[in-house]
Tab-separated table of C-alpha atoms in Angstrom:
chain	number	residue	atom	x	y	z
E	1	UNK	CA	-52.992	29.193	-2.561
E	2	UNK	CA	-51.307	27.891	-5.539
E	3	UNK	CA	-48.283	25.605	-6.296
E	4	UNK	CA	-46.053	26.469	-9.071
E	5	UNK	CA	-45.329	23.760	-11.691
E	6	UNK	CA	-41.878	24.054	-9.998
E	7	UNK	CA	-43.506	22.147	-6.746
E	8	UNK	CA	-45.753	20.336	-8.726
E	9	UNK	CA	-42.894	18.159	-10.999
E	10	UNK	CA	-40.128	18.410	-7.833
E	11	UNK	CA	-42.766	16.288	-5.792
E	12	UNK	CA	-43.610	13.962	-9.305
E	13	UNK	CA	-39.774	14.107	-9.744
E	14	UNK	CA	-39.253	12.495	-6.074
E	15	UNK	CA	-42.056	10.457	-6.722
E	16	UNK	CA	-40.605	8.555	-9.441
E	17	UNK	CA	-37.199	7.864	-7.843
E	18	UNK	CA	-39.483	6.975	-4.846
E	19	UNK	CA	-40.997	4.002	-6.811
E	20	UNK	CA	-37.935	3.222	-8.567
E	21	UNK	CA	-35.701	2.574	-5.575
E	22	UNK	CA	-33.078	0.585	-5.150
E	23	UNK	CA	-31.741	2.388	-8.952
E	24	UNK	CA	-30.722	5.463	-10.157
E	25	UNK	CA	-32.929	7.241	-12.036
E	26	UNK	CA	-32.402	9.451	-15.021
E	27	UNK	CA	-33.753	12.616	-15.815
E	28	UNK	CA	-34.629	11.744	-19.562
E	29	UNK	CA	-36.738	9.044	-17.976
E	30	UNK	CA	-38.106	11.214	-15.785
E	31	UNK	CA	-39.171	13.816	-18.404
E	32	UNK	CA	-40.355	11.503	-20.489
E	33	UNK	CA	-42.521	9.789	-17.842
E	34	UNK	CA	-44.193	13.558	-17.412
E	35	UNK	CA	-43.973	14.567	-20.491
E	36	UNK	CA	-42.135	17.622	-19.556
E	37	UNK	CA	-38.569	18.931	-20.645
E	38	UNK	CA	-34.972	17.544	-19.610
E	39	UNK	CA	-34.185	21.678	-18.832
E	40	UNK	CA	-36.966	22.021	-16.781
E	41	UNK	CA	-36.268	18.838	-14.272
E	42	UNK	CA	-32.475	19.751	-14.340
E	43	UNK	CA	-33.577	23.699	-13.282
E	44	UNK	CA	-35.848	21.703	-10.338
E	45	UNK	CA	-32.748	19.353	-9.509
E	46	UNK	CA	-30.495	22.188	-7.923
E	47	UNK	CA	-32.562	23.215	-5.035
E	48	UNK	CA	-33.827	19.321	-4.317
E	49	UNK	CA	-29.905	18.492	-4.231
E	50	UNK	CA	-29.450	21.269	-2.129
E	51	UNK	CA	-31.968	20.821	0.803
E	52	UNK	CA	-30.892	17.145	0.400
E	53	UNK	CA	-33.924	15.764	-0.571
E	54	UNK	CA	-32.052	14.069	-3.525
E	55	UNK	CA	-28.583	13.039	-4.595
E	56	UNK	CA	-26.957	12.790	-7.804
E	57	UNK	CA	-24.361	10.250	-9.167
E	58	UNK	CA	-22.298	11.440	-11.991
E	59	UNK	CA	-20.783	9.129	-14.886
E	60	UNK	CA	-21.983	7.624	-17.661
E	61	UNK	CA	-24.202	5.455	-15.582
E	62	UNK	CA	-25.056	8.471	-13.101
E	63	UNK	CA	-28.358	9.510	-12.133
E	64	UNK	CA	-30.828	10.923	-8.997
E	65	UNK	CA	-32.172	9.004	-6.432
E	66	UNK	CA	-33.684	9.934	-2.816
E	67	UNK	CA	-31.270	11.735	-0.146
E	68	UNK	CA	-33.071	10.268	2.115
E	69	UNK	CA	-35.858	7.220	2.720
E	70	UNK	CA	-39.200	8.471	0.962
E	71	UNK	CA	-41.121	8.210	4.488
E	72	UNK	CA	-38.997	10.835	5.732
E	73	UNK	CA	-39.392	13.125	2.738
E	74	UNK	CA	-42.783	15.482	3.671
E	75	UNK	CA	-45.068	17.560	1.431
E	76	UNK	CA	-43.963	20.639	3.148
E	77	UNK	CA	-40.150	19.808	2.919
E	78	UNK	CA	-40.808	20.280	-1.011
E	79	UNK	CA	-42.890	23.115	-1.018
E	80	UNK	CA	-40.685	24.967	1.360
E	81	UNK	CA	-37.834	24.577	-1.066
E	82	UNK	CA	-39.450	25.199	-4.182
E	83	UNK	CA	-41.774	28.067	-3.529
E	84	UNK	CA	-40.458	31.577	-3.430
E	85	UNK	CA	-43.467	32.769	-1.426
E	86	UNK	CA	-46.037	32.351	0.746
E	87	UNK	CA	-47.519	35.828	0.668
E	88	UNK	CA	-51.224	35.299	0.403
E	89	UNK	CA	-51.833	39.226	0.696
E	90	UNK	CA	-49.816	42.256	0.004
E	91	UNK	CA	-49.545	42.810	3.677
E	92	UNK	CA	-47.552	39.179	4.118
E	93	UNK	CA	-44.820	40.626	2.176
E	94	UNK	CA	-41.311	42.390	2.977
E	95	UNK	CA	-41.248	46.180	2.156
E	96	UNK	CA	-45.102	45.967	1.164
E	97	UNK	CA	-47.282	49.201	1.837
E	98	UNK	CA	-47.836	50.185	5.465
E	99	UNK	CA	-51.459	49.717	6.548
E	100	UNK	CA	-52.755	51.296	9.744
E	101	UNK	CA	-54.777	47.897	10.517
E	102	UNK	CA	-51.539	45.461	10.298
E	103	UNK	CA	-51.224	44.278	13.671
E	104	UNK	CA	-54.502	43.983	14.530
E	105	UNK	CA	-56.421	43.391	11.093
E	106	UNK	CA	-58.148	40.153	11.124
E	107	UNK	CA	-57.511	39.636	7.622
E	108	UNK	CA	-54.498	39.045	8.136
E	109	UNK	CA	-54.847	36.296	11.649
E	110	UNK	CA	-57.220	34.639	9.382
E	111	UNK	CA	-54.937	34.238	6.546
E	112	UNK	CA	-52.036	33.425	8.377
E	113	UNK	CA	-54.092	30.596	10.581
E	114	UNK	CA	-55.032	29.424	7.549
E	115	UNK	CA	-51.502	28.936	5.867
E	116	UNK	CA	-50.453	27.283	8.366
E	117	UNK	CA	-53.017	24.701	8.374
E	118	UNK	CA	-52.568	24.720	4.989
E	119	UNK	CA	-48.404	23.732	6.224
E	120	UNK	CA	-49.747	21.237	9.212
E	121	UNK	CA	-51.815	19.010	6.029
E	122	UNK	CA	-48.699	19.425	4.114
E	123	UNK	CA	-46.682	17.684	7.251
E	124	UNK	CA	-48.476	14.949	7.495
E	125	UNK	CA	-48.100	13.587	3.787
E	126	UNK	CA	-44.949	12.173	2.334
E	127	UNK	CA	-43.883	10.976	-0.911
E	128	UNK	CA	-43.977	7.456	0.385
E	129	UNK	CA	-47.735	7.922	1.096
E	130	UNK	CA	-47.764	9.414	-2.656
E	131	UNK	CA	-46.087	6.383	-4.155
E	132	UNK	CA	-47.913	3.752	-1.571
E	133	UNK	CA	-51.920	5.170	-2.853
E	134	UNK	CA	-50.425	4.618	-6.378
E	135	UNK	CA	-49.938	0.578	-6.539
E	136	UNK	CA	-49.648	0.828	-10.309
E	137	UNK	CA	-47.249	3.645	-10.244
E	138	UNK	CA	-44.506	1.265	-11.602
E	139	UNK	CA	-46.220	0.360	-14.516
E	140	UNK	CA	-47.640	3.930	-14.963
E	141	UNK	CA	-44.445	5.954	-14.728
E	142	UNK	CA	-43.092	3.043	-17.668
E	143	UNK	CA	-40.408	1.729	-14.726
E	144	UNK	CA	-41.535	-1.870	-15.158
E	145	UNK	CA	-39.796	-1.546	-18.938
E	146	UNK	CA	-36.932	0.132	-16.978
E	147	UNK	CA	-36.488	-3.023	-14.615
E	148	UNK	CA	-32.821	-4.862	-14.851
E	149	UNK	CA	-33.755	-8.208	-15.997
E	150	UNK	CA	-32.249	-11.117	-15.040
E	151	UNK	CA	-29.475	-12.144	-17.459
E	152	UNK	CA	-30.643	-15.755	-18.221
E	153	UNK	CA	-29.546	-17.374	-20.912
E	154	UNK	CA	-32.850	-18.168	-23.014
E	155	UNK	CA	-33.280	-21.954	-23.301
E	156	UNK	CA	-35.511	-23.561	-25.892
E	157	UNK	CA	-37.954	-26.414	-24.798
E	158	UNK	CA	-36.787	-30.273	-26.193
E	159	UNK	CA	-40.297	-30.045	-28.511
E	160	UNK	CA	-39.060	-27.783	-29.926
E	161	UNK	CA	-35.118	-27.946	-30.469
């Protein structure tokens, strides 16, 4: 089994607003933290938005952010939405030849037992435990420079005054 790139930035994607909570984050932030295109996040946006698993602000100071708390966002809740398939063989897929041997091939009960296990692992992870094993992830994704900063006015020591 193998994720498209689709799955693979929509779960870096929720990553990063994961770890920059509490803000909106931008897509040319994003896609500059990856290193991947503006087009390609905003293609990966729609079907987040739709299952919910992020929200969008619009304005000038609009952005994404989490639909709902990271903990509560799964592995499989991604995949589900950003995979077109889970045929693993020919015989897993709609209108796909007739074999004699398809309800009672073994083949096929092994490779269905073993998607599903593959979904069960997926279940258990979500992209809070993603952010939570990174503790740098701040400072890797560039979101410390992103930070507000406290609007102090900058006051210059007696000495030197």
């Amino acid at each position: 089994m193998r994720l498209t790139k689709q799955t693979n930035y929509a779960v870096r994607m929720l990553m990063y607003c994961a770890a920059n909570e509490g803000n909106l984050s931008r897509i040319p932030e994003i896609a500059r933290a990856y290193g991947v295109s503006e087009l390609f996040l905003f293609k990966i946006l729609q079907p987040l938005t739709k299952a919910g698993l992020v929200e969008t602000v619009r304005g000038r100071n609009g952005g994404v952010r989490l639909g709902r708390a990271a903990e509560k966002i799964t592995l499989f809740d991604v995949v589900k939405v950003t995979e077109d398939s889970f045929a693993m063989a020919e015989c897993f897929e709609d209108g796909a030849v007739e074999c004699p041997l398809v309800d009672s091939c073994g083949l096929n009960s092994a490779l269905r037992k073993a998607l599903n296990a593959f979904f069960d692992v997926l279940t258990q992870y979500s992209i809070d435990d993603l952010v939570k094993a990174r503790p740098q992830i701040n400072f890797l994704l560039g979101l410390d420079d992103l930070a507000p900063r406290p609007s102090r006015p900058l006051t210059v020591p007696a000495v030197l005054a």
